[in-house]
PDB file of C-alpha atoms in Angstrom:
ATOM      1  CA  MET A   1      26.057  32.375  30.835  1.00  0.00           C
ATOM      2  CA  ARG A   2      22.525  31.912  32.159  1.00  0.00           C
ATOM      3  CA  HIS A   3      21.352  34.916  30.144  1.00  0.00           C
ATOM      4  CA  ALA A   4      22.846  33.490  26.951  1.00  0.00           C
ATOM      5  CA  SER A   5      21.015  30.181  27.517  1.00  0.00           C
ATOM      6  CA  ALA A   6      17.734  31.957  28.176  1.00  0.00           C
ATOM      7  CA  LEU A   7      18.149  34.035  25.019  1.00  0.00           C
ATOM      8  CA  ALA A   8      18.900  30.905  22.983  1.00  0.00           C
ATOM      9  CA  VAL A   9      15.728  29.230  24.284  1.00  0.00           C
ATOM     10  CA  LEU A  10      13.658  32.334  23.515  1.00  0.00           C
ATOM     11  CA  ALA A  11      15.159  32.620  20.030  1.00  0.00           C
ATOM     12  CA  THR A  12      14.448  28.940  19.342  1.00  0.00           C
ATOM     13  CA  GLY A  13      10.881  29.307  20.603  1.00  0.00           C
ATOM     14  CA  ALA A  14      10.337  32.444  18.535  1.00  0.00           C
ATOM     15  CA  THR A  15      11.661  30.709  15.412  1.00  0.00           C
ATOM     16  CA  ALA A  16       9.477  27.641  15.944  1.00  0.00           C
ATOM     17  CA  CYS A  17       6.420  29.823  16.431  1.00  0.00           C
ATOM     18  CA  SER A  18       7.244  32.199  13.594  1.00  0.00           C
ATOM     19  CA  THR A  19       5.632  30.047  10.907  1.00  0.00           C
ATOM     20  CA  PRO A  20       2.132  28.647  11.323  1.00  0.00           C
ATOM     21  CA  GLY A  21       2.155  24.861  11.357  1.00  0.00           C
ATOM     22  CA  ALA A  22       5.884  24.621  12.111  1.00  0.00           C
ATOM     23  CA  THR A  23       5.229  22.597  15.265  1.00  0.00           C
ATOM     24  CA  LEU A  24       3.114  19.944  13.517  1.00  0.00           C
ATOM     25  CA  PRO A  25       4.769  16.531  13.136  1.00  0.00           C
ATOM     26  CA  PRO A  26       5.973  15.857   9.582  1.00  0.00           C
ATOM     27  CA  LEU A  27       3.820  13.657   7.358  1.00  0.00           C
ATOM     28  CA  PRO A  28       5.322  10.147   7.513  1.00  0.00           C
ATOM     29  CA  PRO A  29       6.712   8.997   4.172  1.00  0.00           C
ATOM     30  CA  SER A  30       4.368   6.591   2.432  1.00  0.00           C
ATOM     31  CA  ALA A  31       5.555   3.660   0.406  1.00  0.00           C
ATOM     32  CA  ALA A  32       4.019   2.942  -2.957  1.00  0.00           C
ATOM     33  CA  GLU A  33       1.178   0.588  -2.203  1.00  0.00           C
ATOM     34  CA  PRO A  34      -1.934  -0.532  -4.033  1.00  0.00           C
ATOM     35  CA  TYR A  35      -5.008   1.636  -3.665  1.00  0.00           C
ATOM     36  CA  ARG A  36      -7.418   0.550  -0.939  1.00  0.00           C
ATOM     37  CA  LEU A  37     -11.118   1.190  -1.355  1.00  0.00           C
ATOM     38  CA  GLY A  38     -13.197   3.219   1.066  1.00  0.00           C
ATOM     39  CA  PRO A  39     -16.683   4.686   1.504  1.00  0.00           C
ATOM     40  CA  GLY A  40     -17.590   6.958  -1.393  1.00  0.00           C
ATOM     41  CA  ASP A  41     -15.460   5.244  -4.045  1.00  0.00           C
ATOM     42  CA  ARG A  42     -17.389   4.265  -7.170  1.00  0.00           C
ATOM     43  CA  VAL A  43     -16.323   1.017  -8.821  1.00  0.00           C
ATOM     44  CA  ARG A  44     -17.271  -0.866 -11.949  1.00  0.00           C
ATOM     45  CA  VAL A  45     -17.746  -4.580 -11.373  1.00  0.00           C
ATOM     46  CA  THR A  46     -17.644  -6.760 -14.473  1.00  0.00           C
ATOM     47  CA  VAL A  47     -18.748 -10.377 -14.150  1.00  0.00           C
ATOM     48  CA  PHE A  48     -17.705 -12.019 -17.409  1.00  0.00           C
ATOM     49  CA  ASP A  49     -20.490 -13.866 -19.236  1.00  0.00           C
ATOM     50  CA  ASP A  50     -23.182 -12.213 -17.094  1.00  0.00           C
ATOM     51  CA  PRO A  51     -23.944  -8.567 -17.898  1.00  0.00           C
ATOM     52  CA  GLN A  52     -26.872  -8.598 -15.426  1.00  0.00           C
ATOM     53  CA  LEU A  53     -24.452  -8.900 -12.494  1.00  0.00           C
ATOM     54  CA  SER A  54     -22.131  -6.231 -13.884  1.00  0.00           C
ATOM     55  CA  GLY A  55     -22.451  -2.509 -13.250  1.00  0.00           C
ATOM     56  CA  ASP A  56     -21.269   0.575 -11.391  1.00  0.00           C
ATOM     57  CA  PHE A  57     -21.542   0.550  -7.613  1.00  0.00           C
ATOM     58  CA  ARG A  58     -20.622   2.926  -4.806  1.00  0.00           C
ATOM     59  CA  VAL A  59     -18.870   1.714  -1.662  1.00  0.00           C
ATOM     60  CA  SER A  60     -21.417   2.433   1.075  1.00  0.00           C
ATOM     61  CA  ASP A  61     -20.806   4.249   4.353  1.00  0.00           C
ATOM     62  CA  ALA A  62     -20.757   0.787   5.918  1.00  0.00           C
ATOM     63  CA  GLY A  63     -17.843  -0.090   3.600  1.00  0.00           C
ATOM     64  CA  ALA A  64     -19.541  -2.599   1.333  1.00  0.00           C
ATOM     65  CA  ILE A  65     -20.699  -2.981  -2.252  1.00  0.00           C
ATOM     66  CA  SER A  66     -24.214  -4.362  -2.754  1.00  0.00           C
ATOM     67  CA  LEU A  67     -24.344  -6.596  -5.815  1.00  0.00           C
ATOM     68  CA  PRO A  68     -27.410  -8.234  -7.360  1.00  0.00           C
ATOM     69  CA  LEU A  69     -27.675 -11.916  -6.329  1.00  0.00           C
ATOM     70  CA  ALA A  70     -24.296 -11.816  -4.570  1.00  0.00           C
ATOM     71  CA  GLY A  71     -25.392  -9.455  -1.804  1.00  0.00           C
ATOM     72  CA  SER A  72     -23.149  -7.255   0.309  1.00  0.00           C
ATOM     73  CA  VAL A  73     -19.407  -7.569  -0.311  1.00  0.00           C
ATOM     74  CA  PRO A  74     -17.006  -5.893   2.171  1.00  0.00           C
ATOM     75  CA  ALA A  75     -14.758  -3.455   0.287  1.00  0.00           C
ATOM     76  CA  THR A  76     -13.265  -0.894   2.694  1.00  0.00           C
ATOM     77  CA  GLY A  77      -9.543  -1.427   3.195  1.00  0.00           C
ATOM     78  CA  ARG A  78      -9.342  -3.916   0.342  1.00  0.00           C
ATOM     79  CA  THR A  79      -7.628  -3.590  -3.023  1.00  0.00           C
ATOM     80  CA  THR A  80      -9.643  -4.071  -6.206  1.00  0.00           C
ATOM     81  CA  ARG A  81      -7.918  -7.437  -6.639  1.00  0.00           C
ATOM     82  CA  GLU A  82      -9.028  -8.547  -3.159  1.00  0.00           C
ATOM     83  CA  VAL A  83     -12.622  -7.495  -3.895  1.00  0.00           C
ATOM     84  CA  GLU A  84     -12.517  -9.405  -7.198  1.00  0.00           C
ATOM     85  CA  ARG A  85     -11.497 -12.588  -5.345  1.00  0.00           C
ATOM     86  CA  ALA A  86     -14.191 -12.024  -2.679  1.00  0.00           C
ATOM     87  CA  ILE A  87     -16.928 -11.629  -5.319  1.00  0.00           C
ATOM     88  CA  GLU A  88     -15.710 -14.720  -7.162  1.00  0.00           C
ATOM     89  CA  GLY A  89     -15.848 -16.667  -3.890  1.00  0.00           C
ATOM     90  CA  ILE A  90     -19.417 -15.541  -3.188  1.00  0.00           C
ATOM     91  CA  LEU A  91     -20.569 -16.387  -6.730  1.00  0.00           C
ATOM     92  CA  LYS A  92     -19.018 -19.850  -6.417  1.00  0.00           C
ATOM     93  CA  GLU A  93     -20.416 -20.398  -2.917  1.00  0.00           C
ATOM     94  CA  LYS A  94     -23.948 -19.465  -4.051  1.00  0.00           C
ATOM     95  CA  GLY A  95     -23.666 -21.851  -7.003  1.00  0.00           C
ATOM     96  CA  LEU A  96     -24.123 -19.088  -9.589  1.00  0.00           C
ATOM     97  CA  PHE A  97     -20.876 -19.938 -11.419  1.00  0.00           C
ATOM     98  CA  GLN A  98     -18.387 -22.787 -11.317  1.00  0.00           C
ATOM     99  CA  GLN A  99     -15.419 -20.693 -12.443  1.00  0.00           C
ATOM    100  CA  PRO A 100     -16.404 -17.017 -12.129  1.00  0.00           C
ATOM    101  CA  SER A 101     -14.196 -14.318 -13.557  1.00  0.00           C
ATOM    102  CA  VAL A 102     -14.639 -10.840 -12.078  1.00  0.00           C
ATOM    103  CA  ALA A 103     -12.923  -7.517 -12.708  1.00  0.00           C
ATOM    104  CA  VAL A 104     -13.202  -4.481 -10.420  1.00  0.00           C
ATOM    105  CA  GLU A 105     -12.070  -1.048 -11.583  1.00  0.00           C
ATOM    106  CA  VAL A 106     -12.167   2.252  -9.692  1.00  0.00           C
ATOM    107  CA  MET A 107     -14.272   4.713 -11.685  1.00  0.00           C
ATOM    108  CA  GLU A 108     -14.336   7.582  -9.187  1.00  0.00           C
ATOM    109  CA  TYR A 109     -12.134   8.034  -6.150  1.00  0.00           C
ATOM    110  CA  ARG A 110     -13.104   9.601  -2.823  1.00  0.00           C
ATOM    111  CA  SER A 111     -12.577  13.331  -2.582  1.00  0.00           C
ATOM    112  CA  VAL A 112      -9.637  15.375  -1.364  1.00  0.00           C
ATOM    113  CA  TYR A 113     -10.565  18.571   0.505  1.00  0.00           C
ATOM    114  CA  VAL A 114      -8.651  21.867   0.330  1.00  0.00           C
ATOM    115  CA  LEU A 115      -9.364  24.871   2.526  1.00  0.00           C
ATOM    116  CA  GLY A 116      -7.638  27.911   3.938  1.00  0.00           C
ATOM    117  CA  MET A 117      -5.553  30.397   1.995  1.00  0.00           C
ATOM    118  CA  VAL A 118      -6.428  29.278  -1.544  1.00  0.00           C
ATOM    119  CA  GLU A 119      -8.365  31.150  -4.200  1.00  0.00           C
ATOM    120  CA  ARG A 120     -11.410  28.937  -3.612  1.00  0.00           C
ATOM    121  CA  GLY A 121     -11.642  25.915  -1.350  1.00  0.00           C
ATOM    122  CA  GLY A 122     -13.706  22.795  -1.782  1.00  0.00           C
ATOM    123  CA  GLN A 123     -13.510  19.141  -2.666  1.00  0.00           C
ATOM    124  CA  ALA A 124     -12.299  17.369  -5.769  1.00  0.00           C
ATOM    125  CA  PRO A 125     -11.955  13.709  -6.691  1.00  0.00           C
ATOM    126  CA  TYR A 126      -8.569  12.224  -5.851  1.00  0.00           C
ATOM    127  CA  GLN A 127      -6.360  11.309  -8.792  1.00  0.00           C
ATOM    128  CA  PRO A 128      -3.526   8.757  -8.537  1.00  0.00           C
ATOM    129  CA  GLY A 129      -0.204  10.544  -8.050  1.00  0.00           C
ATOM    130  CA  MET A 130      -1.881  13.704  -6.725  1.00  0.00           C
ATOM    131  CA  THR A 131       0.424  15.906  -4.640  1.00  0.00           C
ATOM    132  CA  VAL A 132      -0.396  18.683  -2.192  1.00  0.00           C
ATOM    133  CA  LEU A 133       0.578  21.234  -4.857  1.00  0.00           C
ATOM    134  CA  SER A 134      -1.533  19.676  -7.623  1.00  0.00           C
ATOM    135  CA  ALA A 135      -4.534  19.496  -5.255  1.00  0.00           C
ATOM    136  CA  ILE A 136      -4.097  23.194  -4.426  1.00  0.00           C
ATOM    137  CA  ALA A 137      -3.826  23.996  -8.145  1.00  0.00           C
ATOM    138  CA  VAL A 138      -7.281  22.457  -8.709  1.00  0.00           C
ATOM    139  CA  PHE A 139      -8.666  25.185  -6.430  1.00  0.00           C
ATOM    140  CA  GLY A 140      -6.965  28.115  -8.151  1.00  0.00           C
ATOM    141  CA  GLY A 141      -3.676  28.001  -6.280  1.00  0.00           C
ATOM    142  CA  PHE A 142      -2.402  29.854  -3.253  1.00  0.00           C
ATOM    143  CA  ASN A 143      -3.758  33.279  -2.413  1.00  0.00           C
ATOM    144  CA  TYR A 144      -1.433  36.139  -1.469  1.00  0.00           C
ATOM    145  CA  ARG A 145      -1.590  35.351   2.279  1.00  0.00           C
ATOM    146  CA  ALA A 146      -0.645  31.658   2.030  1.00  0.00           C
ATOM    147  CA  VAL A 147       2.286  29.865   3.595  1.00  0.00           C
ATOM    148  CA  ARG A 148       3.716  28.141   0.510  1.00  0.00           C
ATOM    149  CA  ASP A 149       6.386  25.765   1.797  1.00  0.00           C
ATOM    150  CA  HIS A 150       4.114  23.549   3.924  1.00  0.00           C
ATOM    151  CA  VAL A 151       0.460  22.908   4.754  1.00  0.00           C
ATOM    152  CA  SER A 152      -1.517  21.241   7.507  1.00  0.00           C
ATOM    153  CA  LEU A 153      -2.707  17.864   6.240  1.00  0.00           C
ATOM    154  CA  THR A 154      -5.266  15.838   8.208  1.00  0.00           C
ATOM    155  CA  ARG A 155      -5.396  12.125   7.432  1.00  0.00           C
ATOM    156  CA  ILE A 156      -7.454   9.276   8.861  1.00  0.00           C
ATOM    157  CA  GLY A 157      -5.098   6.508   9.972  1.00  0.00           C
ATOM    158  CA  GLU A 158      -5.542   2.746   9.724  1.00  0.00           C
ATOM    159  CA  ASP A 159      -6.980   2.907  13.257  1.00  0.00           C
ATOM    160  CA  GLY A 160      -9.714   5.348  12.150  1.00  0.00           C
ATOM    161  CA  VAL A 161      -8.198   8.285  14.071  1.00  0.00           C
ATOM    162  CA  ALA A 162      -7.644  11.633  12.327  1.00  0.00           C
ATOM    163  CA  ARG A 163      -4.138  13.044  12.735  1.00  0.00           C
ATOM    164  CA  GLU A 164      -2.760  16.401  11.647  1.00  0.00           C
ATOM    165  CA  TYR A 165       0.662  16.638   9.975  1.00  0.00           C
ATOM    166  CA  ARG A 166       2.928  19.191   8.283  1.00  0.00           C
ATOM    167  CA  ALA A 167       3.338  18.333   4.597  1.00  0.00           C
ATOM    168  CA  GLY A 168       5.401  19.906   1.832  1.00  0.00           C
ATOM    169  CA  PRO A 169       4.128  20.767  -1.651  1.00  0.00           C
ATOM    170  CA  GLN A 170       5.390  17.513  -3.191  1.00  0.00           C
ATOM    171  CA  ALA A 171       3.871  15.212  -0.535  1.00  0.00           C
ATOM    172  CA  LEU A 172       1.512  12.617  -1.976  1.00  0.00           C
ATOM    173  CA  VAL A 173      -2.088  12.926  -0.853  1.00  0.00           C
ATOM    174  CA  ARG A 174      -4.598  10.143  -0.319  1.00  0.00           C
ATOM    175  CA  PRO A 175      -8.345  10.116  -0.794  1.00  0.00           C
ATOM    176  CA  GLY A 176     -10.113  11.688   2.164  1.00  0.00           C
ATOM    177  CA  ASP A 177      -7.159  13.926   3.088  1.00  0.00           C
ATOM    178  CA  VAL A 178      -7.969  17.464   4.227  1.00  0.00           C
ATOM    179  CA  ILE A 179      -5.368  20.034   3.181  1.00  0.00           C
ATOM    180  CA  ASN A 180      -5.428  23.314   5.089  1.00  0.00           C
ATOM    181  CA  VAL A 181      -3.299  26.023   3.485  1.00  0.00           C
ATOM    182  CA  LEU A 182      -2.103  28.115   6.396  1.00  0.00           C
ATOM    183  CA  GLU A 183      -2.075  31.910   6.637  1.00  0.00           C
ATOM    184  CA  ARG A 184       1.357  33.489   6.943  1.00  0.00           C
ATOM    185  CA  TRP A 185       2.042  36.144   9.479  1.00  0.00           C
ATOM    186  CA  PHE A 186       3.363  39.402   8.129  1.00  0.00           C
TER     187      PHE A 186
END
């Protein structure tokens, strides 16, 4: 009886270790939520009736957009709608407009990074709806040594801490994610 238990434990351990990345926690499901800006995103700000205040701006490493006359506007972690309201508030507060109307549109998203057992690794701009598989396809697909049913995905959490997860091919990626296609053991 003791030998059977020991063999079962060994078999379970061997199975868990047989596939690289099998012991990683699964990527938590993510609900559909509005996109939140972060450093590296490029946005177009349109201030209606004032083309001099309008233009394309990059969210800085400090997480802000620097606008002429309005100054620095915090953007990291905010939706485009929230940034629009913040800019309108600043323009009103500074007496530049009584009823400002602002639109903010994402022109270029932060990158997604793919490395490991792909034809060529690198970074590519995130696209809404991008999955692990579509990100890998951008880099030429899996190479012959790749584990194809899951990858290691590293994501920065709300708390700013990077965590590594196991994600399937249809998992949705977010800007800034690092996808590592694992090497299978023969």
